[in-house]
Amino acid sequence: QVQLVESGGGLVQAGGSLRLSCAASGRAFSRYAMGWFRQAPGKEREFVAAISWNGGSSYYADSVKGRFTISRDNAKNTVFLQMNRLKPEDTAVYYCAVSYYVDYLRKDEFYDYWGQGTQVTVSS
C-alpha cells in the first residue's frame, strides 16, 4: 500500500510559478515510476508529466513541455513538479500517482495509487 499527499497548489497570476510536491509513504518508493495528472472542471483527467524510478527518464505532455519540470528525491520519498510560465488553461486539480510499469506512463490506467489532489488556479 502506498499513500500519496500532494501540496504546493494555490492561486497564481498568469506567467507565475508554483512548485508541487508529492510525499509518498510506504516502502520501495525508489522502485516506482511517478506521474502527475490534472483534471479541469468539466474535462477528463489528462497526463502532465512522468518520471522513471531512478529519475533517468522523464515525459511531458506537449502542452507543458518547456514550462514544467518533474523531478524526484528518492531519499525523501518525494516527487516534484516545477511549473513555470503558468497559463490560465493550466488551472486544474493536480494529482500525483504511482506506477509499477516502465512503459505506458502517459496512460492513467497504468497507475495504481493516487493522491487526493491539490488545486492550482491561474488567473489572467
Coordinates of N, CA, C and O in Angstrom, one line a residue:
Q1 N 0.8 -1.2 0.0 CA 0.0 0.0 0.0 C 0.9 1.2 0.0 O 1.9 1.3 0.7
V2 N 0.5 2.2 -0.8 CA 1.3 3.5 -0.9 C 0.3 4.6 -0.7 O -0.8 4.6 -1.3
Q3 N 0.6 5.5 0.1 CA -0.2 6.7 0.3 C 0.5 7.9 -0.2 O 1.7 8.1 0.0
L4 N -0.2 8.8 -0.9 CA 0.4 10.0 -1.5 C -0.3 11.2 -1.1 O -1.5 11.3 -1.0
V5 N 0.5 12.2 -0.7 CA -0.1 13.5 -0.3 C 0.5 14.6 -1.1 O 1.8 14.9 -1.0
E6 N -0.3 15.3 -1.9 CA 0.2 16.5 -2.7 C 0.1 17.8 -1.9 O -0.7 17.9 -1.0
S7 N 1.0 18.7 -2.2 CA 1.0 20.0 -1.6 C 1.6 21.0 -2.6 O 2.2 20.6 -3.6
G8 N 1.4 22.3 -2.3 CA 2.0 23.3 -3.1 C 1.1 24.0 -4.1 O 1.5 25.0 -4.7
G9 N -0.2 23.6 -4.2 CA -1.1 24.3 -5.0 C -1.5 25.6 -4.5 O -1.1 26.0 -3.4
G10 N -2.2 26.4 -5.3 CA -2.6 27.7 -4.9 C -3.1 28.6 -6.0 O -3.3 28.1 -7.2
L11 N -3.2 29.8 -5.8 CA -3.6 30.8 -6.8 C -2.4 31.6 -7.2 O -1.7 32.2 -6.4
V12 N -2.2 31.8 -8.5 CA -1.1 32.5 -9.0 C -1.5 33.2 -10.3 O -2.5 32.8 -11.0
Q13 N -0.9 34.3 -10.6 CA -1.2 35.1 -11.8 C -0.5 34.4 -13.0 O 0.5 33.7 -12.9
A14 N -1.1 34.6 -14.2 CA -0.5 34.1 -15.4 C 0.9 34.6 -15.5 O 1.2 35.7 -15.2
G15 N 1.8 33.7 -15.9 CA 3.2 34.0 -16.0 C 4.0 33.6 -14.8 O 5.2 33.6 -14.8
G16 N 3.3 33.3 -13.7 CA 3.9 33.0 -12.4 C 4.4 31.5 -12.4 O 4.2 30.7 -13.3
S17 N 4.8 31.1 -11.2 CA 5.3 29.8 -11.0 C 4.8 29.2 -9.7 O 4.4 29.9 -8.7
L18 N 4.7 27.9 -9.7 CA 4.4 27.1 -8.5 C 5.2 25.8 -8.5 O 5.6 25.3 -9.6
R19 N 5.5 25.3 -7.3 CA 6.1 24.0 -7.2 C 5.3 23.1 -6.4 O 5.0 23.3 -5.2
L20 N 4.8 22.0 -7.0 CA 4.0 21.0 -6.4 C 4.9 19.9 -5.8 O 6.0 19.6 -6.4
S21 N 4.5 19.4 -4.7 CA 5.3 18.3 -4.1 C 4.3 17.1 -3.8 O 3.1 17.3 -3.6
C22 N 4.8 15.9 -3.9 CA 4.0 14.7 -3.6 C 4.8 13.8 -2.7 O 5.9 13.3 -3.2
A23 N 4.4 13.7 -1.4 CA 5.1 12.9 -0.5 C 4.5 11.5 -0.4 O 3.3 11.4 -0.3
A24 N 5.3 10.5 -0.5 CA 4.8 9.1 -0.6 C 5.2 8.3 0.7 O 6.3 8.5 1.2
S25 N 4.3 7.6 1.2 CA 4.6 6.7 2.3 C 4.6 5.3 1.8 O 4.1 5.0 0.8
G26 N 5.3 4.4 2.6 CA 5.4 3.0 2.1 C 6.8 2.7 1.7 O 7.6 3.6 1.5
R27 N 7.0 1.5 1.5 CA 8.3 1.0 1.2 C 8.6 1.1 -0.3 O 7.7 1.1 -1.1
A28 N 9.9 1.1 -0.6 CA 10.4 0.9 -2.0 C 9.9 2.0 -2.9 O 9.6 1.7 -4.1
F29 N 9.8 3.2 -2.5 CA 9.4 4.3 -3.3 C 10.3 4.4 -4.5 O 9.9 4.7 -5.6
S30 N 11.6 4.1 -4.4 CA 12.5 4.3 -5.5 C 12.3 3.3 -6.6 O 12.9 3.4 -7.6
R31 N 11.4 2.3 -6.4 CA 11.2 1.3 -7.4 C 10.0 1.8 -8.3 O 9.8 1.1 -9.3
Y32 N 9.3 2.8 -8.0 CA 8.1 3.2 -8.7 C 8.4 4.3 -9.7 O 9.2 5.2 -9.4
A33 N 7.8 4.3 -10.8 CA 7.6 5.5 -11.6 C 6.6 6.3 -11.0 O 5.7 5.8 -10.3
M34 N 6.7 7.6 -11.2 CA 5.7 8.6 -10.7 C 5.2 9.5 -11.8 O 5.9 9.8 -12.7
G35 N 3.9 9.8 -11.6 CA 3.3 10.7 -12.6 C 2.5 11.8 -12.0 O 2.1 11.7 -10.9
W36 N 2.3 12.9 -12.8 CA 1.4 13.9 -12.5 C 0.3 14.0 -13.5 O 0.6 14.0 -14.7
F37 N -0.9 14.1 -13.1 CA -2.1 14.3 -14.0 C -2.8 15.5 -13.5 O -2.6 15.9 -12.3
R38 N -3.7 16.0 -14.3 CA -4.6 17.1 -13.9 C -6.0 16.9 -14.4 O -6.2 16.3 -15.5
Q39 N -6.9 17.5 -13.7 CA -8.3 17.5 -14.2 C -8.9 18.9 -14.0 O -9.0 19.3 -12.8
A40 N -9.4 19.5 -15.1 CA -10.1 20.7 -15.0 C -11.6 20.5 -14.9 O -12.0 19.4 -15.4
P41 N -12.3 21.5 -14.4 CA -13.8 21.3 -14.3 C -14.4 20.9 -15.7 O -14.1 21.6 -16.7
G42 N -15.2 19.9 -15.7 CA -15.9 19.5 -16.9 C -15.0 18.8 -17.9 O -15.5 18.5 -19.1
K43 N -13.8 18.5 -17.6 CA -12.9 17.8 -18.5 C -12.4 16.5 -17.9 O -12.4 16.3 -16.7
E44 N -11.9 15.7 -18.8 CA -11.3 14.4 -18.4 C -9.9 14.7 -17.8 O -9.2 15.6 -18.1
R45 N -9.5 13.7 -16.9 CA -8.2 13.8 -16.4 C -7.2 13.6 -17.5 O -7.4 12.8 -18.4
E46 N -6.1 14.4 -17.5 CA -5.1 14.3 -18.5 C -3.7 14.2 -17.9 O -3.4 14.7 -16.8
F47 N -2.8 13.5 -18.7 CA -1.4 13.4 -18.4 C -0.7 14.7 -18.4 O -0.9 15.5 -19.3
V48 N 0.2 14.9 -17.4 CA 1.0 16.1 -17.4 C 2.5 15.7 -17.6 O 3.2 16.2 -18.4
A49 N 3.0 14.9 -16.6 CA 4.4 14.5 -16.7 C 4.6 13.2 -15.9 O 3.8 12.9 -15.1
A50 N 5.7 12.5 -16.2 CA 6.0 11.3 -15.5 C 7.5 11.2 -15.4 O 8.3 11.8 -16.3
I51 N 8.0 10.4 -14.5 CA 9.4 10.2 -14.3 C 9.7 8.8 -13.9 O 8.9 8.2 -13.2
S52 N 10.8 8.2 -14.4 CA 11.1 6.8 -14.2 C 11.6 6.7 -12.7 O 11.8 7.6 -12.0
W53 N 11.7 5.4 -12.3 CA 12.0 5.1 -10.9 C 13.3 5.7 -10.4 O 13.4 6.1 -9.3
N54 N 14.3 5.9 -11.3 CA 15.6 6.5 -10.9 C 15.8 7.9 -11.4 O 16.8 8.5 -11.2
G55 N 14.7 8.5 -12.0 CA 14.8 9.8 -12.5 C 15.6 10.0 -13.8 O 15.8 11.1 -14.3
G56 N 15.9 8.8 -14.4 CA 16.7 8.9 -15.6 C 15.9 9.3 -16.8 O 16.5 9.8 -17.8
S57 N 14.6 9.1 -16.8 CA 13.8 9.4 -17.9 C 12.6 10.2 -17.4 O 12.0 9.9 -16.4
S58 N 12.2 11.2 -18.2 CA 11.0 12.0 -17.9 C 10.2 12.2 -19.2 O 10.7 12.2 -20.3
Y59 N 8.9 12.4 -19.0 CA 8.0 12.5 -20.1 C 7.0 13.7 -19.8 O 6.6 13.9 -18.7
Y60 N 6.6 14.4 -20.9 CA 5.8 15.5 -20.7 C 4.7 15.6 -21.7 O 4.9 15.2 -22.9
A61 N 3.6 16.1 -21.3 CA 2.5 16.4 -22.3 C 3.0 17.6 -23.1 O 3.8 18.5 -22.7
D62 N 2.6 17.7 -24.4 CA 3.0 18.7 -25.3 C 2.6 20.1 -24.7 O 3.4 21.1 -24.9
S63 N 1.5 20.2 -24.0 CA 1.0 21.4 -23.5 C 1.9 22.0 -22.4 O 1.8 23.2 -22.2
V64 N 2.7 21.2 -21.8 CA 3.5 21.7 -20.7 C 5.0 21.7 -21.0 O 5.8 22.2 -20.2
K65 N 5.4 21.0 -22.0 CA 6.8 20.8 -22.4 C 7.5 22.2 -22.5 O 7.0 23.1 -23.1
G66 N 8.7 22.3 -21.8 CA 9.4 23.5 -21.8 C 9.0 24.5 -20.7 O 9.7 25.5 -20.4
R67 N 7.9 24.2 -20.0 CA 7.4 25.1 -18.9 C 7.4 24.3 -17.6 O 7.7 25.0 -16.5
F68 N 7.2 23.0 -17.6 CA 7.1 22.2 -16.4 C 8.3 21.3 -16.3 O 8.8 20.8 -17.4
T69 N 8.7 21.0 -15.1 CA 9.8 20.1 -14.9 C 9.5 19.1 -13.7 O 9.1 19.6 -12.6
I70 N 9.5 17.8 -14.0 CA 9.3 16.8 -13.0 C 10.6 16.3 -12.5 O 11.6 16.2 -13.2
S71 N 10.7 16.1 -11.2 CA 11.9 15.6 -10.6 C 11.5 14.8 -9.3 O 10.4 14.8 -8.9
R72 N 12.5 14.1 -8.8 CA 12.2 13.2 -7.6 C 13.4 13.2 -6.7 O 14.6 13.3 -7.2
D73 N 13.1 13.0 -5.4 CA 14.2 12.8 -4.4 C 13.8 11.5 -3.7 O 13.0 11.5 -2.8
N74 N 14.5 10.4 -4.1 CA 14.2 9.1 -3.5 C 14.5 9.0 -2.1 O 13.9 8.2 -1.3
A75 N 15.5 9.8 -1.6 CA 15.9 9.8 -0.2 C 14.8 10.3 0.7 O 14.6 10.0 1.8
K76 N 13.9 11.2 0.1 CA 12.9 11.9 0.8 C 11.5 11.4 0.4 O 10.5 11.9 0.8
N77 N 11.5 10.3 -0.5 CA 10.2 9.8 -1.0 C 9.3 10.9 -1.5 O 8.1 10.9 -1.2
T78 N 9.8 11.7 -2.3 CA 9.1 12.9 -2.8 C 9.3 13.1 -4.3 O 10.4 13.0 -4.7
V79 N 8.2 13.4 -5.0 CA 8.3 13.8 -6.4 C 7.8 15.3 -6.5 O 6.9 15.7 -5.7
F80 N 8.4 16.0 -7.4 CA 8.1 17.4 -7.5 C 7.6 17.8 -8.9 O 8.0 17.0 -9.9
L81 N 6.9 18.8 -9.0 CA 6.5 19.4 -10.4 C 6.7 20.9 -10.3 O 5.9 21.6 -9.6
Q82 N 7.8 21.3 -10.9 CA 8.0 22.8 -11.0 C 7.3 23.3 -12.2 O 7.5 22.8 -13.3
M83 N 6.4 24.3 -12.0 CA 5.6 24.8 -13.1 C 5.9 26.3 -13.2 O 5.7 27.1 -12.3
N84 N 6.4 26.6 -14.4 CA 6.8 28.0 -14.7 C 5.9 28.5 -15.9 O 5.3 27.7 -16.6
R85 N 5.9 29.8 -16.0 CA 5.1 30.5 -17.1 C 3.7 29.9 -17.1 O 3.2 29.5 -18.2
L86 N 3.1 29.9 -16.0 CA 1.7 29.3 -15.9 C 0.7 30.1 -16.7 O 0.8 31.3 -16.9
K87 N -0.2 29.4 -17.3 CA -1.3 30.0 -18.1 C -2.7 29.7 -17.4 O -2.8 28.7 -16.7
P88 N -3.7 30.4 -17.7 CA -5.0 30.1 -17.2 C -5.5 28.7 -17.5 O -6.2 28.1 -16.7
E89 N -5.1 28.2 -18.7 CA -5.5 26.9 -19.1 C -4.8 25.8 -18.3 O -5.2 24.6 -18.4
D90 N -3.9 26.1 -17.4 CA -3.2 25.2 -16.5 C -4.1 25.0 -15.2 O -3.8 24.1 -14.4
T91 N -5.1 25.8 -15.1 CA -6.0 25.7 -13.9 C -6.6 24.3 -13.9 O -7.3 23.8 -14.8
A92 N -6.5 23.6 -12.7 CA -7.0 22.2 -12.6 C -6.6 21.7 -11.2 O -5.9 22.4 -10.5
V93 N -7.2 20.6 -10.9 CA -6.7 19.8 -9.7 C -5.6 18.9 -10.2 O -5.8 18.2 -11.2
Y94 N -4.5 19.0 -9.5 CA -3.3 18.2 -9.9 C -3.1 17.0 -9.0 O -3.2 17.1 -7.8
Y95 N -2.9 15.8 -9.6 CA -2.8 14.6 -8.8 C -1.5 13.9 -9.1 O -1.0 13.9 -10.3
C96 N -0.9 13.4 -8.1 CA 0.3 12.5 -8.4 C -0.1 11.1 -8.2 O -1.2 10.8 -7.6
A97 N 0.6 10.2 -8.8 CA 0.3 8.8 -8.9 C 1.5 7.9 -9.0 O 2.5 8.4 -9.5
V98 N 1.3 6.7 -8.6 CA 2.4 5.7 -8.6 C 2.1 4.7 -9.7 O 1.0 4.2 -9.8
S99 N 3.2 4.3 -10.4 CA 3.1 3.3 -11.4 C 4.1 2.2 -11.2 O 5.3 2.6 -11.0
Y100 N 3.7 0.9 -11.3 CA 4.7 -0.1 -11.3 C 5.3 -0.5 -12.7 O 6.1 -1.4 -12.8
Y101 N 4.8 0.3 -13.7 CA 5.2 0.0 -15.0 C 6.4 0.9 -15.4 O 6.6 1.9 -14.8
V102 N 7.1 0.4 -16.4 CA 8.1 1.2 -17.0 C 7.6 2.0 -18.3 O 8.1 3.1 -18.5
D103 N 6.8 1.4 -19.0 CA 6.2 2.0 -20.2 C 4.8 2.5 -19.9 O 4.2 2.2 -18.8
Y104 N 4.1 3.0 -20.9 CA 2.7 3.5 -20.8 C 2.5 4.5 -19.7 O 1.4 4.5 -19.2
L105 N 3.5 5.3 -19.4 CA 3.3 6.2 -18.2 C 2.4 7.4 -18.6 O 2.1 8.2 -17.7
R106 N 2.1 7.6 -19.8 CA 1.1 8.6 -20.2 C -0.3 8.2 -20.0 O -1.2 9.1 -20.1
K107 N -0.6 7.0 -19.7 CA -1.9 6.5 -19.6 C -2.3 6.3 -18.1 O -1.6 5.5 -17.4
D108 N -3.4 6.9 -17.6 CA -3.7 6.8 -16.2 C -4.1 5.4 -15.8 O -4.0 5.1 -14.6
E109 N -4.5 4.5 -16.7 CA -4.9 3.2 -16.3 C -3.7 2.3 -15.9 O -3.9 1.2 -15.3
F110 N -2.5 2.8 -16.1 CA -1.3 2.1 -15.7 C -0.7 2.6 -14.3 O 0.4 2.3 -14.0
Y111 N -1.5 3.4 -13.6 CA -1.1 3.9 -12.3 C -2.0 3.2 -11.2 O -3.2 3.0 -11.4
D112 N -1.4 2.9 -10.1 CA -2.0 2.0 -9.1 C -2.5 2.8 -7.9 O -3.5 2.4 -7.3
Y113 N -1.8 3.8 -7.5 CA -2.2 4.6 -6.3 C -2.2 6.1 -6.7 O -1.4 6.6 -7.5
W114 N -3.2 6.8 -6.1 CA -3.4 8.2 -6.4 C -3.5 9.0 -5.1 O -4.0 8.6 -4.1
G115 N -3.0 10.3 -5.2 CA -3.2 11.2 -4.1 C -4.6 11.8 -4.2 O -5.4 11.6 -5.2
Q116 N -4.9 12.7 -3.3 CA -6.2 13.4 -3.2 C -6.2 14.6 -4.1 O -7.3 15.1 -4.4
G117 N -5.1 15.1 -4.5 CA -5.1 16.2 -5.4 C -4.8 17.6 -4.7 O -5.1 17.7 -3.5
T118 N -4.3 18.5 -5.5 CA -4.1 19.9 -5.0 C -4.6 20.8 -6.1 O -4.3 20.6 -7.3
Q119 N -5.3 21.9 -5.7 CA -5.9 22.8 -6.6 C -4.8 23.8 -7.1 O -4.1 24.4 -6.3
V120 N -4.7 24.0 -8.4 CA -3.9 25.1 -9.0 C -4.8 26.0 -9.8 O -5.6 25.5 -10.7
T121 N -4.8 27.3 -9.5 CA -5.7 28.2 -10.2 C -4.8 29.3 -10.7 O -4.0 30.0 -9.9
V122 N -4.9 29.6 -12.0 CA -4.0 30.6 -12.6 C -5.0 31.7 -13.2 O -5.8 31.4 -14.0
S123 N -4.8 32.9 -12.6 CA -5.7 34.0 -13.0 C -5.1 34.7 -14.2 O -3.8 34.8 -14.3
S124 N -5.9 35.3 -15.0 CA -5.4 36.0 -16.2 C -5.2 37.5 -15.9 O -5.6 38.0 -14.9

